[in-house]
GROMACS .gro file of C-alpha atoms in nm:
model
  192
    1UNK     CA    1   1.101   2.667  -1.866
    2UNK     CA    2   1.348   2.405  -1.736
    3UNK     CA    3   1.499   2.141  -1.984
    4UNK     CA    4   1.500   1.815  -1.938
    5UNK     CA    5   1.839   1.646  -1.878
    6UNK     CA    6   1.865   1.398  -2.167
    7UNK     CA    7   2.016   1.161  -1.978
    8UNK     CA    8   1.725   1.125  -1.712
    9UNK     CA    9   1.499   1.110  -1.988
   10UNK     CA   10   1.676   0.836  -2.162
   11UNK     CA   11   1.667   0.613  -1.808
   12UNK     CA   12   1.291   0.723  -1.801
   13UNK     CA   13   1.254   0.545  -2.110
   14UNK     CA   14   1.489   0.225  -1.991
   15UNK     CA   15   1.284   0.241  -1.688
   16UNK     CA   16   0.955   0.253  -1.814
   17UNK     CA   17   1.043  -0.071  -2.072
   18UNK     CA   18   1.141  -0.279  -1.836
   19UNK     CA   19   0.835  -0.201  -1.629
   20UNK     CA   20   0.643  -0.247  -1.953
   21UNK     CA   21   0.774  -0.580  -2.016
   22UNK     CA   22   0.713  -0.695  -1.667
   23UNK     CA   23   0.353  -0.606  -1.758
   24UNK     CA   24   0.341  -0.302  -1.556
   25UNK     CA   25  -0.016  -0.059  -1.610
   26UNK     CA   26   0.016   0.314  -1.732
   27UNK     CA   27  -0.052   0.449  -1.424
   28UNK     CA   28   0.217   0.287  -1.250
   29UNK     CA   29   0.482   0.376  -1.559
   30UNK     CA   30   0.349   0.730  -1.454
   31UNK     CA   31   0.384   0.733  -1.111
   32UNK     CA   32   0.763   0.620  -1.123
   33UNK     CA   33   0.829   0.833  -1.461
   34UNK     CA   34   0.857   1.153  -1.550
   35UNK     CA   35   0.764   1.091  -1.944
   36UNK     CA   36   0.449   1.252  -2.067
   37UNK     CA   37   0.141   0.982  -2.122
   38UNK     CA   38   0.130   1.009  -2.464
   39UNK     CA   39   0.504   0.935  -2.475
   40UNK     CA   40   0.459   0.663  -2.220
   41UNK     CA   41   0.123   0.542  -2.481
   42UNK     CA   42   0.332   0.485  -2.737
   43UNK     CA   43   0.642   0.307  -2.607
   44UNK     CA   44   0.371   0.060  -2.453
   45UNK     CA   45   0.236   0.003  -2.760
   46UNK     CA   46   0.581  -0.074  -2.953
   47UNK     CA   47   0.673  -0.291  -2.682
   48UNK     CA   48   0.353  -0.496  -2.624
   49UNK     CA   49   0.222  -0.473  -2.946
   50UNK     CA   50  -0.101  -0.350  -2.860
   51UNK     CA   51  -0.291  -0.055  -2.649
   52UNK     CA   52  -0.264  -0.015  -2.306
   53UNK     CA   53  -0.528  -0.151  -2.062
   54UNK     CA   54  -0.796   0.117  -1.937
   55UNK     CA   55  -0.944   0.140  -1.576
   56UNK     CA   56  -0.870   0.165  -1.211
   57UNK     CA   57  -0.592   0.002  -1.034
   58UNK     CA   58  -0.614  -0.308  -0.791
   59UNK     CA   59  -0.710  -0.102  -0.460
   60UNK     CA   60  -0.788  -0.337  -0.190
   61UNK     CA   61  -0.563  -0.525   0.061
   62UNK     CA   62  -0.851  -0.794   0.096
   63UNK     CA   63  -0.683  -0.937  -0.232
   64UNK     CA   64  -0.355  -1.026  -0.075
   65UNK     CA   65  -0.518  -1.228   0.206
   66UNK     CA   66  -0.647  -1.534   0.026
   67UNK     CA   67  -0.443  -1.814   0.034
   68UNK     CA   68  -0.270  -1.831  -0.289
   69UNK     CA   69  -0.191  -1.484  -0.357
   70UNK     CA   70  -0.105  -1.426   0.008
   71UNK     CA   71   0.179  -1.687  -0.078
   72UNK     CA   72   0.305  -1.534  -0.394
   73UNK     CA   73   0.310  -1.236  -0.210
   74UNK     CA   74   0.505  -1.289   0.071
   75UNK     CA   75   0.751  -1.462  -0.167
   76UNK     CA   76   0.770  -1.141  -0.319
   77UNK     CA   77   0.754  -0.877  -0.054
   78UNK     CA   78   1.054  -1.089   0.129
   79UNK     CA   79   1.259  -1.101  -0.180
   80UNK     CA   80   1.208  -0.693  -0.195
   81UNK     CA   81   1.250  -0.592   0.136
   82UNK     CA   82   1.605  -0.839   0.136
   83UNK     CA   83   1.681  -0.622  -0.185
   84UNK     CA   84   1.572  -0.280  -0.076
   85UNK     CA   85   1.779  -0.315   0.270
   86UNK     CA   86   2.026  -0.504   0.225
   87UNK     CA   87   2.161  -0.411  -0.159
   88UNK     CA   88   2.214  -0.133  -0.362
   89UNK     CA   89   1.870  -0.171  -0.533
   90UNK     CA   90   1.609   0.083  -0.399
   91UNK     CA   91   1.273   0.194  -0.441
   92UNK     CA   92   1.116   0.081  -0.794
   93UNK     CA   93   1.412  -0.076  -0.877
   94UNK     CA   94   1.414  -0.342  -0.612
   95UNK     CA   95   1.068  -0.374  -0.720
   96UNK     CA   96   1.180  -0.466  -1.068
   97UNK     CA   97   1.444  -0.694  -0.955
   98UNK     CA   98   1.221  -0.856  -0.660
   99UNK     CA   99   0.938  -0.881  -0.933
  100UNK     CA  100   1.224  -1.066  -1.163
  101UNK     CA  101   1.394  -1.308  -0.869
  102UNK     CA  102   0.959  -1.372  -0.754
  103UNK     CA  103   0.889  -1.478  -1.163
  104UNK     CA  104   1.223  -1.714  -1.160
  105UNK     CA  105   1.118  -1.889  -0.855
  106UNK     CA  106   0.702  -1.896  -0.847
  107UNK     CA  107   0.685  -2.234  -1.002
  108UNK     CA  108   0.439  -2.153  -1.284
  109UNK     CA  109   0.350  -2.452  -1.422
  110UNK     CA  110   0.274  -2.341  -1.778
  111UNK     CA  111   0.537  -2.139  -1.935
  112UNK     CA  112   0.237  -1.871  -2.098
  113UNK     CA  113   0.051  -1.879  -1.766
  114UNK     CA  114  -0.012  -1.583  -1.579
  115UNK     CA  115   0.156  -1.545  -1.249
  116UNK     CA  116  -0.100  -1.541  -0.937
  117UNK     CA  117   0.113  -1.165  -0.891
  118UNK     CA  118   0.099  -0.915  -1.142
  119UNK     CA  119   0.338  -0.606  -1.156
  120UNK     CA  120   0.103  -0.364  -1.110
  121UNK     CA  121  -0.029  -0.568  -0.787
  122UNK     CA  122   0.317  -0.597  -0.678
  123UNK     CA  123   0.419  -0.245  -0.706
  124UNK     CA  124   0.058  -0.190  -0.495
  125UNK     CA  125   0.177  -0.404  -0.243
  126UNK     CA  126   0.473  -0.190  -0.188
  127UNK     CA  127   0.250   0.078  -0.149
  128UNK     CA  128   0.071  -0.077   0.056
  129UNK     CA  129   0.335  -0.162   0.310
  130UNK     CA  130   0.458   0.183   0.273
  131UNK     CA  131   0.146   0.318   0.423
  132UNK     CA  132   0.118   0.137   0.671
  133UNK     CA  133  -0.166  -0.079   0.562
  134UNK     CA  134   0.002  -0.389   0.567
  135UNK     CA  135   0.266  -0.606   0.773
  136UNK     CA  136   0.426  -0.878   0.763
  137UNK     CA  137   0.390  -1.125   1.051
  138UNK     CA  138   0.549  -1.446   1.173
  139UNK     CA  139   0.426  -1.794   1.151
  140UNK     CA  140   0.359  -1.993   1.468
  141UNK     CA  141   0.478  -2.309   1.338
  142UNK     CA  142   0.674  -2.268   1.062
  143UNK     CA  143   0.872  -1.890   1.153
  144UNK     CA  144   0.808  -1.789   0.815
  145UNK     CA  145   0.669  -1.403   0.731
  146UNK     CA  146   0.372  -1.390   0.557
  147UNK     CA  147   0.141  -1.090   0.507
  148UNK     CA  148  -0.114  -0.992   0.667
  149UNK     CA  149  -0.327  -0.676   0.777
  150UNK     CA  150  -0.188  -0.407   1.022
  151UNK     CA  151  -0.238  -0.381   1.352
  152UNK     CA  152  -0.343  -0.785   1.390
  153UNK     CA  153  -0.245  -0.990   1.674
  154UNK     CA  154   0.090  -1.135   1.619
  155UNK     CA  155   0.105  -1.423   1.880
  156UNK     CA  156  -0.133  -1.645   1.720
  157UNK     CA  157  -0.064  -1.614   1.306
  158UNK     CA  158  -0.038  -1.903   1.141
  159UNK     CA  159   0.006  -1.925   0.739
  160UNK     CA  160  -0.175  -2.016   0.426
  161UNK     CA  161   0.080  -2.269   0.412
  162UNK     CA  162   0.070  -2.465   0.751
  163UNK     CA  163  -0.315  -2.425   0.769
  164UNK     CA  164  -0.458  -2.417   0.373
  165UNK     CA  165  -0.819  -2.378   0.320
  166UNK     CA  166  -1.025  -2.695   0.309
  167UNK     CA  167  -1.059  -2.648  -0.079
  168UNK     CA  168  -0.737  -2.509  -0.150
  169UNK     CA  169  -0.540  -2.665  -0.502
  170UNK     CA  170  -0.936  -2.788  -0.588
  171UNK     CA  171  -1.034  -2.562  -0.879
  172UNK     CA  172  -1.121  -2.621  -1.231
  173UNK     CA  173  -0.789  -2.499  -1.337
  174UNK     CA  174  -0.572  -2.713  -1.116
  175UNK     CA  175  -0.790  -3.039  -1.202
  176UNK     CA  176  -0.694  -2.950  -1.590
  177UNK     CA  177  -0.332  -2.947  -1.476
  178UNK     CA  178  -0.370  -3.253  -1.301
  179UNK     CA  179  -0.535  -3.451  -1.589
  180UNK     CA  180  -0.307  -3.289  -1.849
  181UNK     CA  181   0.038  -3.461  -1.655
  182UNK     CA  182  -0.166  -3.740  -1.629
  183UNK     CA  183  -0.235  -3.751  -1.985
  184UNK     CA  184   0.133  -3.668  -2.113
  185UNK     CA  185   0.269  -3.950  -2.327
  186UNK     CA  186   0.567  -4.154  -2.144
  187UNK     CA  187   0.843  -4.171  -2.381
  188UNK     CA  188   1.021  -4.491  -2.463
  189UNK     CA  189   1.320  -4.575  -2.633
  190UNK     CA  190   1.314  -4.744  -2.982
  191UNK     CA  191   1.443  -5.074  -3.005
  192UNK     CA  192   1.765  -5.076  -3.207
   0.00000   0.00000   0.00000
């Protein structure tokens, strides 16, 4: 039976909490860990507070293509793929520290919202790219690199961003946002 270095077990564990506290799934602390899942269990819990969430991963590439997460998405996948070739950060930890750079700079307008990309979604998106399922293609207009399925013709992409949806920013959620800056009290100075 071989032991386990102490030292790899201890950056497991460093590993795994800041994956945890990025809100990263079980399955994916697994996959990049070599801690047991009871182990794992249990530093979730005294982290988060609470049980880990049960089910499937996100599985489809479909997801990525709507407008909004396609966005978020290609912010993040071009902050990675900067990190993974052109620094010293590789693999799951340019995922951490493209996850980290993508939360500073997605604009969430709440500071408890959710961001439109989870961790576990990233770290699929990765996965995704690494199989080949996924590429990243230029805009026509604007040059940026957005994502978009594999094997689709290049010459004519154009982005979420140059051509949103006719509904796009029209939901329930982004009305409430709306009315709630609209609704913010304008502070004035006392008279002295």
């Amino acid at each position: 039976m071989a032991s386990k270095s102490v030292s790899q077990e201890a950056d497991d564990i460093l590993l795994a909490s800041s994956m945890i506290t990025l809100g990263a799934r079980l399955q994916v602390l697994e996959a990049e860990t070599s801690l047991s899942h009871d182990r794992l269990a249990r530093l979730y819990r005294e982290i988060r507070g609470c049980s880990p969430p049960k089910g499937m991963l996100p599985f489809s590439v479909d997801w990525f293509m709507t407008w909004l997460p396609n966005i978020h998405s290609s912010l993040f996948y071009n902050v990675y793929s900067f990190l993974n070739t052109r620094t010293t950060s590789k693999g799951i930890r340019a995922t951490i520290d493209a996850y980290r750079l993508y939360l500073e700079n997605a604009g969430q307008e709440a500071a408890d919202a959710e961001p439109v990309l989870s961790f576990t979604r990233a770290w699929m998106l990765v996965r995704f790219f690494d199989s080949g399922m996924l590429q990243l293609s230029a805009c026509r207009q604007c040059g940026g690199h957005f994502i978009a399925h594999a094997h689709d013709p290049q010459s004519d992409f154009v982005c979420a961003i140059c051509r949103p949806p006719p509904r796009a920013g029209k939901t329930r959620a982004a009305a409430k946002a709306r009315a709630g800056t609209r609704a913010a009290p304008i502070a004035t100075a006392a008279p002295t």
